[in-house]
Coordinates of C-alpha atoms in Angstrom, one line a residue:
Chain T
M1 CA -6.3 176.6 -96.8
G2 CA -2.6 175.8 -96.8
K3 CA -0.6 174.3 -99.6
L4 CA -0.8 170.5 -99.8
T5 CA 2.6 169.1 -99.6
N6 CA 2.2 165.4 -98.7
F7 CA -1.1 164.3 -100.0
K8 CA -0.3 164.5 -103.7
R9 CA -3.2 162.9 -105.4
S10 CA -6.9 163.4 -106.2
L11 CA -9.3 162.8 -103.4
W12 CA -11.6 159.8 -103.9
V13 CA -14.8 159.6 -101.9
F14 CA -17.0 156.6 -101.0
H15 CA -20.5 157.3 -100.1
A16 CA -22.4 155.0 -97.8
S17 CA -26.1 155.8 -97.2
G18 CA -27.6 154.0 -94.3
G19 CA -31.1 154.8 -93.3
S20 CA -30.9 158.4 -94.6
C21 CA -33.9 160.1 -96.1
N22 CA -32.2 160.8 -99.4
A23 CA -32.0 164.5 -99.0
C24 CA -28.3 164.5 -98.1
D25 CA -27.6 161.9 -100.7
I26 CA -29.2 163.9 -103.5
E27 CA -27.2 167.0 -102.4
I28 CA -24.1 164.9 -102.8
V29 CA -25.1 163.9 -106.3
A30 CA -25.8 167.6 -106.9
L31 CA -22.1 168.2 -106.0
L32 CA -21.0 166.2 -108.9
T33 CA -23.1 168.0 -111.4
P34 CA -22.2 171.2 -113.3
R35 CA -23.3 173.7 -110.7
Y36 CA -20.9 172.6 -108.0
D37 CA -18.8 170.3 -110.0
V38 CA -16.3 169.0 -107.4
E39 CA -14.4 167.0 -110.1
R40 CA -12.6 170.2 -111.0
F41 CA -10.9 169.8 -107.5
G42 CA -10.1 166.3 -108.3
I43 CA -12.8 165.0 -105.9
K44 CA -14.5 162.0 -107.3
L45 CA -17.0 159.3 -106.1
A46 CA -15.4 155.9 -106.0
G47 CA -17.4 152.7 -106.5
S48 CA -15.6 150.7 -103.8
P49 CA -14.4 151.6 -100.4
R50 CA -11.1 149.9 -101.2
H51 CA -10.3 152.8 -103.6
A52 CA -11.5 155.6 -101.4
D53 CA -9.6 158.1 -99.1
V54 CA -12.8 159.6 -97.6
L55 CA -16.0 158.0 -96.4
L56 CA -19.1 160.1 -96.6
V57 CA -21.8 158.7 -94.3
T58 CA -25.4 160.0 -94.4
G59 CA -28.4 158.9 -92.4
A60 CA -29.3 157.7 -89.0
I61 CA -27.8 154.3 -89.0
P62 CA -30.4 151.5 -88.4
R63 CA -29.3 148.6 -86.3
D64 CA -28.8 146.3 -89.2
F65 CA -26.6 148.7 -91.0
A66 CA -24.1 149.3 -88.2
D67 CA -21.9 146.3 -88.8
K68 CA -22.0 146.8 -92.6
L69 CA -20.8 150.4 -91.9
R70 CA -18.0 149.1 -89.7
R71 CA -17.0 146.7 -92.5
I72 CA -17.0 149.4 -95.1
Y73 CA -14.8 151.5 -92.8
E74 CA -12.3 148.6 -92.2
Q75 CA -12.0 148.0 -96.0
M76 CA -10.6 151.5 -96.5
P77 CA -6.8 151.9 -96.8
D78 CA -5.0 154.2 -94.5
P79 CA -4.9 157.2 -94.3
K80 CA -8.6 157.6 -94.2
A81 CA -11.1 160.3 -93.0
V82 CA -14.8 160.0 -92.2
I83 CA -17.3 162.7 -92.9
V84 CA -20.8 162.6 -91.5
V85 CA -23.3 164.6 -93.5
G86 CA -26.6 165.7 -92.0
N87 CA -28.1 166.1 -88.5
C88 CA -29.4 162.6 -88.1
G89 CA -25.9 161.0 -88.4
T90 CA -24.3 163.7 -86.2
S91 CA -26.7 163.4 -83.2
G92 CA -29.7 161.3 -84.2
G93 CA -31.6 164.4 -85.3
V94 CA -35.3 163.9 -85.6
F95 CA -34.9 160.1 -85.3
Y96 CA -33.3 160.4 -81.8
D97 CA -36.0 158.2 -80.1
S98 CA -36.4 155.5 -82.7
Y99 CA -36.2 151.9 -81.6
N100 CA -34.2 150.9 -84.7
I101 CA -31.4 153.5 -84.7
A102 CA -27.9 152.3 -83.7
G103 CA -27.0 155.7 -82.4
P104 CA -24.9 158.6 -83.7
I105 CA -22.3 157.5 -86.2
D106 CA -19.4 158.5 -83.9
E107 CA -20.4 155.6 -81.7
I108 CA -19.9 153.1 -84.5
I109 CA -16.9 154.4 -86.3
P110 CA -14.4 157.3 -85.6
V111 CA -15.6 160.5 -87.3
D112 CA -13.4 163.4 -88.4
V113 CA -15.8 166.0 -89.8
Y114 CA -19.4 166.7 -89.0
V115 CA -21.7 168.6 -91.4
P116 CA -24.9 169.6 -89.6
G117 CA -27.9 170.6 -91.5
C118 CA -31.1 168.9 -92.8
P119 CA -29.9 168.6 -95.4
P120 CA -26.7 170.7 -95.5
R121 CA -26.1 172.9 -98.5
P122 CA -23.6 171.6 -101.1
E123 CA -21.1 174.3 -100.3
A124 CA -21.1 173.0 -96.7
I125 CA -20.2 169.5 -98.0
I126 CA -17.4 170.9 -100.2
D127 CA -16.1 172.7 -97.0
A128 CA -16.1 169.4 -95.1
V129 CA -14.3 167.5 -97.8
V130 CA -11.6 170.3 -97.7
K131 CA -11.3 169.9 -93.9
A132 CA -11.0 166.1 -94.3
W133 CA -8.3 166.8 -96.9
L134 CA -6.2 168.7 -94.4
K135 CA -6.6 165.9 -91.9
L136 CA -5.5 163.3 -94.5
E137 CA -2.4 165.5 -95.2
K138 CA -1.6 165.3 -91.5
L139 CA -2.2 161.5 -91.3
E140 CA -0.1 161.0 -94.4
K141 CA 2.8 162.9 -92.8
E142 CA 2.6 160.8 -89.7
L143 CA 2.6 157.5 -91.9
E144 CA 5.6 158.8 -93.8
G145 CA 7.3 159.6 -90.5
K146 CA 6.7 156.0 -89.4
K147 CA 8.3 154.6 -92.6
E148 CA 11.5 156.6 -92.2
Chain P
M290 CA -19.6 124.7 -123.1
P291 CA -22.2 123.6 -120.5
K292 CA -24.3 126.4 -119.0
T293 CA -23.5 127.3 -115.5
A294 CA -25.9 129.5 -113.4
Y295 CA -24.1 132.4 -111.8
Y296 CA -25.4 134.4 -108.8
I297 CA -25.3 138.1 -109.1
P298 CA -26.0 140.3 -106.1
I299 CA -26.9 143.9 -106.7
G300 CA -26.6 146.4 -103.9
P301 CA -27.2 147.2 -101.1
I302 CA -24.7 150.1 -101.8
H303 CA -25.6 151.2 -105.3
P304 CA -23.5 154.1 -106.6
A305 CA -26.2 155.6 -108.8
L306 CA -29.3 155.1 -106.7
K307 CA -27.7 156.4 -103.6
E308 CA -29.9 154.0 -101.6
P309 CA -29.4 150.5 -100.3
I310 CA -31.7 147.7 -101.7
R311 CA -30.8 144.2 -102.6
V312 CA -31.6 142.4 -105.9
E313 CA -30.4 138.9 -106.2
A314 CA -30.3 137.4 -109.7
E315 CA -29.3 134.1 -111.0
V316 CA -28.1 134.1 -114.6
E317 CA -27.4 131.5 -117.3
G318 CA -25.1 133.3 -119.8
E319 CA -26.9 136.6 -120.4
R320 CA -30.4 135.5 -119.4
I321 CA -31.7 136.0 -115.9
V322 CA -33.4 132.9 -114.6
R323 CA -34.3 133.7 -111.0
V324 CA -34.8 136.9 -109.3
D325 CA -35.2 137.9 -105.6
V326 CA -35.7 141.4 -104.3
K327 CA -35.0 141.8 -100.6
R328 CA -36.2 144.8 -98.7
G329 CA -37.7 145.7 -95.4
F330 CA -35.3 145.1 -92.6
A331 CA -33.5 148.4 -92.2
H332 CA -36.1 150.9 -91.2
R333 CA -36.2 153.9 -88.9
G334 CA -39.6 153.4 -87.3
I335 CA -41.0 156.8 -88.3
E336 CA -44.6 155.8 -87.8
Y337 CA -43.8 154.7 -84.2
M338 CA -42.1 158.0 -83.4
G339 CA -44.8 160.0 -85.0
M340 CA -47.4 158.3 -82.7
K341 CA -45.5 159.6 -79.6
R342 CA -45.1 163.2 -80.8
N343 CA -47.5 166.1 -81.3
A344 CA -49.2 166.6 -84.7
I345 CA -46.9 169.6 -85.8
Q346 CA -43.7 167.7 -85.0
T347 CA -45.1 164.7 -86.7
L348 CA -45.8 166.7 -89.8
Y349 CA -42.2 167.7 -90.1
L350 CA -41.1 164.2 -89.3
S351 CA -43.2 162.9 -92.2
E352 CA -41.1 165.2 -94.4
R353 CA -38.1 163.1 -93.4
I354 CA -39.6 159.9 -94.7
C355 CA -38.1 160.9 -98.0
G356 CA -35.9 163.7 -99.0
I357 CA -36.7 163.7 -102.7
C358 CA -40.5 163.7 -102.3
S359 CA -40.1 165.9 -99.2
I360 CA -43.3 167.7 -99.8
S361 CA -45.4 164.7 -100.9
H362 CA -45.6 163.1 -97.5
P363 CA -46.4 166.4 -95.7
Y364 CA -49.0 167.1 -98.3
A365 CA -50.8 163.7 -97.8
F366 CA -50.4 164.3 -94.0
V367 CA -52.0 167.7 -94.0
V368 CA -54.8 166.6 -96.4
T369 CA -55.6 163.7 -94.1
A370 CA -55.3 165.7 -90.9
E371 CA -57.6 168.4 -92.2
K372 CA -60.1 165.8 -93.1
A373 CA -60.0 164.1 -89.7
L374 CA -60.0 167.4 -87.8
G375 CA -62.6 169.2 -89.9
I376 CA -60.3 172.2 -90.6
E377 CA -60.3 173.8 -94.0
A378 CA -57.3 175.6 -95.3
P379 CA -57.9 179.2 -96.6
P380 CA -58.2 179.4 -100.4
R381 CA -54.9 181.2 -100.8
A382 CA -53.1 178.3 -99.0
Q383 CA -55.0 175.8 -101.1
Y384 CA -53.4 177.5 -104.2
I385 CA -49.9 177.9 -102.8
R386 CA -49.7 174.2 -101.9
P387 CA -50.0 172.8 -105.5
I388 CA -47.4 175.3 -106.7
I389 CA -44.8 173.9 -104.2
A390 CA -45.9 170.3 -104.9
E391 CA -45.7 170.7 -108.7
L392 CA -42.2 172.4 -108.4
E393 CA -41.1 169.4 -106.6
R394 CA -42.5 167.1 -109.3
I395 CA -40.4 169.0 -111.8
H396 CA -37.2 168.6 -109.9
S397 CA -37.9 164.9 -109.1
H398 CA -38.8 164.1 -112.8
I399 CA -35.7 165.8 -114.1
L400 CA -33.6 164.0 -111.4
W401 CA -35.0 160.7 -112.8
L402 CA -34.2 161.5 -116.4
G403 CA -30.6 162.1 -115.2
V404 CA -30.4 158.9 -113.4
I405 CA -31.8 156.7 -116.2
A406 CA -29.3 158.5 -118.7
H407 CA -26.5 157.6 -116.3
E408 CA -27.6 154.0 -116.0
M409 CA -27.4 153.7 -119.8
G410 CA -24.0 155.3 -120.2
F411 CA -25.1 158.8 -121.3
D412 CA -23.3 160.7 -118.5
S413 CA -23.3 164.0 -120.5
L414 CA -27.1 163.8 -120.4
L415 CA -27.1 163.3 -116.7
F416 CA -24.9 166.5 -116.2
W417 CA -27.1 168.4 -118.7
T418 CA -30.5 167.5 -117.0
W419 CA -29.1 168.1 -113.5
K420 CA -27.9 171.6 -114.6
G421 CA -31.5 172.2 -115.6
R422 CA -32.7 171.0 -112.3
E423 CA -30.8 173.6 -110.3
K424 CA -33.1 176.3 -111.5
V425 CA -36.1 174.8 -109.8
L426 CA -34.1 174.2 -106.6
D427 CA -33.2 177.9 -106.6
L428 CA -36.8 178.8 -106.9
L429 CA -37.8 176.5 -104.1
E430 CA -35.1 178.0 -101.9
L431 CA -36.4 181.5 -102.6
L432 CA -40.0 180.4 -101.9
T433 CA -39.4 178.2 -98.8
G434 CA -35.9 178.8 -97.5
N435 CA -34.4 175.5 -98.3
R436 CA -33.3 173.6 -101.3
I437 CA -34.7 170.3 -100.0
N438 CA -37.0 169.7 -97.0
Y439 CA -39.1 172.8 -97.4
S440 CA -41.1 172.6 -94.1
V441 CA -43.7 175.0 -95.7
Y442 CA -47.0 173.2 -95.0
M443 CA -49.0 173.4 -91.8
I444 CA -52.2 171.7 -90.8
G445 CA -54.8 174.2 -92.1
G446 CA -52.6 176.2 -94.5
V447 CA -49.0 177.1 -95.3
R448 CA -46.4 178.8 -93.3
R449 CA -45.0 181.2 -96.0
D450 CA -46.9 183.5 -98.3
L451 CA -46.0 184.3 -101.9
K452 CA -44.9 187.8 -102.6
E453 CA -44.9 189.8 -105.8
S454 CA -41.2 189.1 -106.3
H455 CA -41.8 185.4 -105.9
I456 CA -44.5 185.3 -108.5
K457 CA -42.1 187.0 -111.0
A458 CA -39.4 184.4 -110.2
I459 CA -42.0 181.6 -110.6
K460 CA -43.0 183.0 -114.1
D461 CA -39.4 183.2 -115.2
A462 CA -38.8 179.6 -114.2
I463 CA -41.9 178.6 -116.1
T464 CA -40.6 180.2 -119.3
Y465 CA -37.2 178.5 -118.7
Y466 CA -38.8 175.1 -118.2
W467 CA -41.0 175.3 -121.3
K468 CA -37.9 175.8 -123.3
F469 CA -36.0 173.1 -121.3
T470 CA -38.7 170.4 -121.8
E471 CA -38.8 171.2 -125.6
Q472 CA -35.0 170.6 -125.6
M473 CA -35.5 167.4 -123.5
K474 CA -38.0 166.0 -126.0
E475 CA -35.5 166.8 -128.8
I476 CA -32.5 165.3 -127.0
I477 CA -34.0 162.3 -125.2
L478 CA -37.1 161.2 -127.1
S479 CA -36.0 161.9 -130.7
D480 CA -32.6 160.2 -130.1
P481 CA -32.5 156.9 -132.0
V482 CA -30.0 155.3 -129.6
Y483 CA -32.1 156.2 -126.5
K484 CA -35.1 154.8 -128.3
A485 CA -33.4 151.6 -129.3
R486 CA -32.0 151.1 -125.8
T487 CA -35.4 151.7 -124.0
R488 CA -38.0 150.3 -126.4
G489 CA -39.2 147.0 -125.1
V490 CA -36.9 147.1 -122.0
A491 CA -38.8 146.9 -118.7
Q492 CA -42.1 146.4 -120.7
L493 CA -45.1 146.1 -118.4
S494 CA -48.5 145.3 -120.1
K495 CA -51.7 146.7 -118.9
E496 CA -52.9 143.4 -117.4
M497 CA -49.6 142.9 -115.6
A498 CA -49.7 146.5 -114.3
L499 CA -53.1 145.9 -112.9
K500 CA -52.1 142.6 -111.4
L501 CA -49.0 143.9 -109.8
N502 CA -50.9 146.9 -108.5
V503 CA -48.3 149.5 -109.7
V504 CA -49.1 153.2 -109.3
G505 CA -48.1 156.6 -110.6
P506 CA -46.0 157.1 -113.8
V507 CA -45.4 153.3 -114.0
A508 CA -49.1 152.6 -114.3
R509 CA -49.7 155.5 -116.5
A510 CA -46.9 154.4 -119.0
A511 CA -48.8 151.1 -119.2
G512 CA -51.9 153.0 -120.3
I513 CA -53.9 153.0 -117.1
R514 CA -55.6 156.4 -116.5
M515 CA -54.9 156.8 -112.8
D516 CA -53.8 159.9 -111.0
I517 CA -55.0 161.0 -107.5
R518 CA -55.2 164.6 -108.7
Q519 CA -57.8 163.4 -111.3
D520 CA -59.5 160.7 -109.2
M521 CA -59.7 162.3 -105.7
P522 CA -59.0 166.0 -106.3
Y523 CA -58.0 168.1 -103.3
D524 CA -57.1 171.8 -102.8
A525 CA -56.7 173.7 -106.1
Y526 CA -56.6 170.5 -108.1
A527 CA -60.3 170.4 -107.8
D528 CA -60.6 173.6 -109.8
I529 CA -58.1 172.5 -112.4
D530 CA -59.1 169.7 -114.7
V531 CA -56.1 167.5 -114.2
R532 CA -56.0 164.5 -116.5
A533 CA -53.7 161.6 -116.2
V534 CA -50.8 161.8 -118.8
V535 CA -50.9 158.4 -120.7
P536 CA -48.9 157.5 -123.7
Q537 CA -51.9 156.7 -125.9
D538 CA -52.9 160.4 -125.8
I539 CA -49.4 161.5 -126.9
V540 CA -48.5 158.9 -129.5
G541 CA -51.6 156.7 -129.9
E542 CA -50.6 153.5 -128.1
A543 CA -49.2 152.6 -124.7
K544 CA -46.4 150.0 -124.6
G545 CA -45.5 150.4 -121.0
D546 CA -41.7 150.2 -121.5
A547 CA -38.9 152.4 -120.4
Y548 CA -39.3 154.7 -123.4
D549 CA -43.0 155.3 -122.6
I550 CA -42.3 156.0 -119.0
T551 CA -39.6 158.6 -120.1
M552 CA -42.3 160.2 -122.3
V553 CA -44.8 160.3 -119.5
R554 CA -42.4 161.9 -117.2
I555 CA -41.4 164.7 -119.7
Y556 CA -45.1 165.4 -120.5
E557 CA -45.9 165.5 -116.8
I558 CA -43.3 168.3 -116.4
E559 CA -45.3 170.3 -118.9
Q560 CA -48.6 169.4 -117.1
S561 CA -47.0 170.7 -113.8
L562 CA -46.0 173.9 -115.6
D563 CA -49.7 174.3 -116.7
I564 CA -50.9 173.8 -113.1
I565 CA -48.4 176.2 -111.6
E566 CA -49.3 178.8 -114.2
Y567 CA -53.0 178.4 -113.4
C568 CA -52.4 178.7 -109.7
V569 CA -50.2 181.8 -110.0
D570 CA -52.7 183.5 -112.3
N571 CA -55.7 182.7 -110.2
L572 CA -54.1 183.0 -106.7
P573 CA -56.9 184.2 -104.3
E574 CA -56.2 187.0 -101.7
G575 CA -56.6 186.4 -98.0
K576 CA -54.9 184.7 -95.1
I577 CA -52.7 181.6 -95.4
L578 CA -53.5 179.8 -92.1
A579 CA -56.8 178.7 -90.8
I580 CA -55.5 178.6 -87.2
P581 CA -52.5 180.8 -87.1
N582 CA -51.8 180.1 -83.4
Y583 CA -50.0 176.8 -82.9
P584 CA -51.0 176.2 -79.3
A585 CA -54.6 176.8 -80.3
L586 CA -54.2 174.3 -83.2
L587 CA -52.8 171.7 -80.8
A588 CA -55.6 172.3 -78.3
K589 CA -58.1 171.8 -81.1
I590 CA -56.4 168.5 -82.1
R591 CA -56.6 167.4 -78.5
R592 CA -60.3 168.1 -78.3
T593 CA -61.2 166.5 -81.7
K594 CA -61.7 162.8 -82.2
G595 CA -61.6 161.6 -85.8
E596 CA -59.9 159.5 -88.4
A597 CA -59.4 159.8 -92.1
I598 CA -57.5 158.5 -95.2
G599 CA -55.9 161.1 -97.5
A600 CA -53.8 160.8 -100.5
H601 CA -51.5 162.9 -102.7
E602 CA -50.1 162.2 -106.2
A603 CA -46.3 162.3 -105.5
P604 CA -43.9 162.3 -108.4
R605 CA -43.5 158.5 -108.1
G606 CA -47.2 157.6 -107.5
E607 CA -49.8 157.9 -104.8
V608 CA -48.8 158.5 -101.3
V609 CA -51.6 157.4 -98.8
H610 CA -51.7 158.4 -95.2
Y611 CA -54.1 157.2 -92.5
L612 CA -54.5 159.2 -89.3
K613 CA -56.5 158.8 -86.1
F614 CA -56.8 161.5 -83.5
D615 CA -58.0 160.2 -80.1
G616 CA -57.7 162.9 -77.4
R617 CA -53.9 163.4 -77.8
D618 CA -52.3 166.4 -79.3
G619 CA -50.8 164.1 -82.0
P620 CA -52.0 161.2 -84.0
S621 CA -52.7 158.0 -82.0
V622 CA -52.5 155.9 -85.1
W623 CA -50.5 156.9 -88.2
K624 CA -50.0 154.7 -91.2
V625 CA -48.1 155.6 -94.4
I626 CA -48.1 153.8 -97.8
A627 CA -45.5 155.0 -100.3
P628 CA -45.6 154.5 -104.0
S629 CA -42.4 152.6 -104.4
Y630 CA -43.7 149.8 -102.2
N631 CA -46.2 148.9 -105.0
N632 CA -43.8 149.7 -107.9
I633 CA -40.9 147.5 -106.7
N634 CA -43.3 144.5 -107.3
S635 CA -42.6 144.9 -110.9
W636 CA -39.0 144.2 -110.7
A637 CA -39.1 140.4 -110.3
P638 CA -41.4 139.7 -113.3
L639 CA -39.6 142.2 -115.5
L640 CA -36.1 141.0 -114.8
L641 CA -37.0 137.3 -115.5
G642 CA -35.7 136.5 -119.0
A643 CA -34.1 140.0 -119.3
E644 CA -30.4 140.5 -120.0
V645 CA -27.9 141.3 -117.4
A646 CA -27.2 144.6 -119.1
D647 CA -30.8 145.6 -118.6
I648 CA -30.8 145.2 -114.9
P649 CA -29.9 148.9 -114.2
I650 CA -32.7 150.2 -116.4
V651 CA -35.3 147.9 -114.9
V652 CA -34.2 148.9 -111.5
A653 CA -34.1 152.6 -112.2
Y654 CA -37.2 152.9 -114.4
I655 CA -39.7 153.0 -111.5
D656 CA -37.6 155.7 -109.8
P657 CA -37.4 153.6 -106.7
C658 CA -37.3 155.4 -103.3
M659 CA -36.1 153.0 -100.7
C660 CA -36.4 155.4 -97.8
C661 CA -40.2 155.5 -98.4
N662 CA -40.1 151.7 -97.9
D663 CA -38.5 149.7 -95.2
R664 CA -35.0 149.3 -96.4
V665 CA -32.6 146.5 -97.0
A666 CA -28.9 146.4 -96.2
L667 CA -27.0 143.3 -96.8
L668 CA -23.3 142.7 -97.5
K669 CA -23.3 139.0 -97.3
T670 CA -21.8 137.4 -100.4
P671 CA -22.2 133.6 -100.8
E672 CA -19.6 131.6 -102.5
G673 CA -19.4 131.6 -106.3
K674 CA -18.4 134.3 -108.7
V675 CA -19.7 137.6 -107.4
L676 CA -20.2 140.3 -110.0
G677 CA -20.5 143.8 -108.5
Y678 CA -22.5 146.7 -109.7
E679 CA -19.5 148.2 -111.6
Y680 CA -19.4 145.2 -113.9
I681 CA -23.1 145.3 -114.7
H682 CA -22.9 149.1 -115.3
K683 CA -20.0 148.5 -117.7
K684 CA -22.2 145.8 -119.5
A685 CA -25.0 148.3 -119.7
V686 CA -22.8 151.0 -121.3
E687 CA -21.3 148.4 -123.7
K688 CA -24.8 147.4 -124.8
T689 CA -25.6 151.1 -125.5
R690 CA -22.4 151.6 -127.4
K691 CA -23.3 148.5 -129.6
I692 CA -26.7 149.7 -130.3
E693 CA -25.3 153.1 -131.1
K694 CA -23.1 151.6 -133.7
E695 CA -26.0 149.6 -135.2
V696 CA -28.4 152.5 -135.2
R697 CA -26.0 155.2 -136.4
G698 CA -24.1 152.8 -138.8

């Protein structure tokens, strides 16, 4: 990973769980606890999307949740990145033929990083957050360019 | 100052629970005067999908009902399917299954202890308990190949055998957890602040528990001796004399509050350790699958007609499955009842008259699992002052600190 030059702050993450089976969500909590401890990298779960840089989405999104997810995404300030954790959000996974699934998450909001796995290992989620970080760095540069 | 009723929505995005559910409360000052729990309009239609797939696919779909009890639903599924199809798992498989199920109970109960500590403002306790939980996840990964969603059961047996090296690892973990539960009793149960914060909070009397039809640790904390492993034993549980863990056996009386449920959960970890120890020591030799050939198994399912109800005692209570096989290679009818569905009934009566600062504890004490239920996802906020979860969590922490000062002086 290269040196971060533009994105000079800790990364705050908002976690939205829509119709997930809890497996990915529990691995995300495991990330915060001493074994994986992402807070040492400055990564922290935020309580509100308005404070977040990254949106972590888990689960196959049920129809009722799709517009809520869109609203959460719209509340986030720019630059922002979206990470989809788990197979079911990436492609539908085992829920592909359900009558109540609004489709893969990238049909609802733009997605930057996909983490396949059912559930993915915590290391894979850390890797995804690092990838999102690099993306945010690029977006921040573009925003600064616009300002000047 | 005249009393004004405020409306407090909790959820659907709840930072500690990781799952969407909606609790709407109306408060006057600190007292809750009206509660409404909303759930059940965001679901994935798992039963419907299962009725279109073959039985082996449905078994692994049942694992995705809930990721925390990811062996409970498959366990109830295989018990039911074996009853309906007339297959019996080999003795070795019947002993391997409880080992995995009890390891899951350990991880689930430790997870809950961390969550309730977080809700109260003891974040260091959350980190400490979750550090201890990683050991059992490592062991499950060694035994099954995944930390969560083990996919190790099969209709008529299990898919992975236990090797000598596995048994050594299990015994190491048992020694570790005997020590860990002793420490947990010391740190959690003997702590005066924890006791003051949970005694009398979320208190459910025996009559109320029976009336609301709660199950699992919630019912046992209220003093009801109910446990599927005791009432309808299956597999190796029939050889082990499993007895429901109730507070009156531990301290003499059952109060049914958040403190009692903590006690029940910690002692159930010890009970699980006993069961695992017994299963490992008495593990029979032999094969692990009744029908090792999957096409043959599916062919048998296609030929057999039958229906059955089976149950398993999940960490949160009883999981009941109903299956009907009717000439297809999968179930033609599949119905699942999850424990949180019964336990969430206790929220509304417990929240009435409680303080705002107690909402997180009442909500968390049953260890709710929304993905087992139909789930609710609402972001609508009506006019009036809206207090978010953050505020209520802050109140909960403040109350703990206040009690801490009073208790410690």
